[in-house]
């Protein structure tokens, strides 16, 4: 028995909108955003920006902005102070795939993640989360140390 996979999406993932790349660079270089949430636009067959958070927004604001029942990609610019009292910043890539989301959405996001992630040069850490406890602020602190 053989299966034929059609279209680029099945093997290489969705395309990445130019605006998504530009928004990432603004977060990385200019610190314009605290976080960026991306979603897959199936009609356009690309990853687009769904929401951005200002630098004044908290981690709780970010976590609340993620849908409870659908997958997303997210970037979070985590600021912290090291044990040597140095101010640091690390960018986290979060693949949000809640357990209650549709199987089709989980598969779509899983197959598109690597291609999207490769477009974003300068991410320090990656987290795969299926519920909020897997991407809690403490998890980020532990990874950043």
XYZ file of C-alpha atoms in Angstrom:
145
model
C 0.000 0.000 0.000
C 1.376 3.394 -0.875
C 0.355 6.882 0.081
C 0.881 9.923 -2.032
C 1.394 13.246 -0.302
C 0.304 16.204 -2.352
C 1.277 19.836 -2.101
C 4.191 21.519 -0.403
C 2.439 21.763 2.949
C 2.601 18.071 3.666
C 6.369 17.866 3.411
C 7.824 21.306 3.951
C 5.237 23.158 6.016
C 3.470 26.429 5.420
C 5.150 29.470 3.940
C 6.055 32.391 6.171
C 4.558 35.826 5.558
C 7.111 38.642 5.203
C 5.245 40.540 7.922
C 5.887 37.616 10.306
C 9.647 37.807 9.695
C 9.642 41.605 10.054
C 7.694 41.405 13.317
C 10.211 38.894 14.685
C 13.093 41.233 13.816
C 11.323 44.113 15.551
C 10.984 41.990 18.700
C 14.595 40.797 18.486
C 16.430 43.987 17.550
C 14.237 46.895 18.546
C 12.423 45.369 21.539
C 9.154 46.782 20.171
C 7.172 43.793 21.485
C 7.216 41.589 24.578
C 5.573 38.771 22.646
C 4.244 37.794 19.230
C 1.606 35.138 18.573
C 1.453 33.548 15.129
C -1.225 31.442 13.503
C -1.464 29.466 10.302
C -3.727 31.023 7.704
C -4.869 27.967 5.778
C -6.392 30.042 2.961
C -3.086 31.861 2.295
C -1.027 28.788 3.209
C 1.329 30.792 5.396
C 2.148 31.685 8.977
C 0.863 35.151 9.891
C 0.984 37.433 12.940
C -2.170 37.127 15.027
C -1.295 39.346 18.005
C 1.558 41.335 19.467
C 2.114 42.493 23.025
C 3.778 45.742 24.034
C 6.957 45.691 26.147
C 4.878 46.735 29.173
C 2.716 43.597 29.032
C 3.339 40.777 31.493
C 3.846 37.057 31.060
C 0.293 36.542 32.334
C -0.997 38.792 29.519
C 0.927 36.650 27.053
C -0.368 33.345 28.443
C -3.947 34.680 28.451
C -3.622 35.662 24.775
C -3.061 32.046 23.694
C -6.275 30.217 22.751
C -7.333 27.413 25.104
C -8.457 25.115 22.286
C -6.296 25.829 19.231
C -2.622 25.620 18.281
C -0.314 28.603 17.827
C 3.342 29.517 17.562
C 4.576 32.210 19.901
C 7.695 34.186 20.710
C 8.319 35.607 24.157
C 11.161 38.009 24.993
C 12.095 37.005 28.535
C 14.038 39.556 30.601
C 15.820 38.396 33.738
C 18.726 39.194 36.060
C 21.553 36.657 36.366
C 23.159 35.561 39.639
C 25.997 37.990 38.739
C 23.364 40.785 38.708
C 23.471 41.256 34.915
C 20.339 42.161 32.973
C 19.749 39.593 30.206
C 17.112 38.838 27.601
C 16.361 35.501 25.910
C 13.849 34.817 23.144
C 11.694 31.731 23.576
C 9.884 29.996 20.722
C 6.780 28.267 22.055
C 4.880 25.688 20.028
C 1.461 25.802 21.715
C -0.594 22.687 21.022
C -3.265 22.214 23.704
C -4.482 18.671 24.316
C -8.067 19.714 23.473
C -7.209 21.177 20.047
C -8.287 19.419 16.859
C -6.025 16.626 15.604
C -5.879 18.270 12.171
C -4.610 21.516 13.733
C -1.992 19.649 15.780
C -0.709 17.889 12.672
C -0.671 21.077 10.608
C 1.291 22.995 13.244
C 3.660 20.069 13.879
C 4.529 19.649 10.184
C 5.020 23.397 9.656
C 7.037 24.149 12.800
C 10.550 23.350 11.547
C 10.277 25.456 8.423
C 8.847 28.395 10.371
C 11.450 28.068 13.116
C 14.285 28.101 10.547
C 13.066 31.489 9.294
C 13.556 33.009 12.760
C 17.289 33.313 13.346
C 18.218 34.260 16.892
C 15.860 32.230 19.055
C 17.563 30.976 22.204
C 15.176 28.302 23.480
C 12.248 26.256 22.229
C 9.372 24.890 24.294
C 6.648 22.488 23.182
C 3.603 23.013 25.418
C 0.306 21.154 25.569
C -0.962 22.864 28.717
C -0.072 26.093 30.579
C 2.071 24.350 33.209
C 4.579 23.275 30.528
C 5.315 26.909 29.662
C 4.951 28.474 33.091
C 7.158 31.449 33.944
C 9.239 29.177 36.201
C 9.954 26.891 33.236
C 11.311 29.877 31.300
C 13.419 30.987 34.272
C 14.912 27.497 34.654
C 15.737 27.236 30.929
C 17.275 30.726 30.769
C 19.762 30.117 33.582
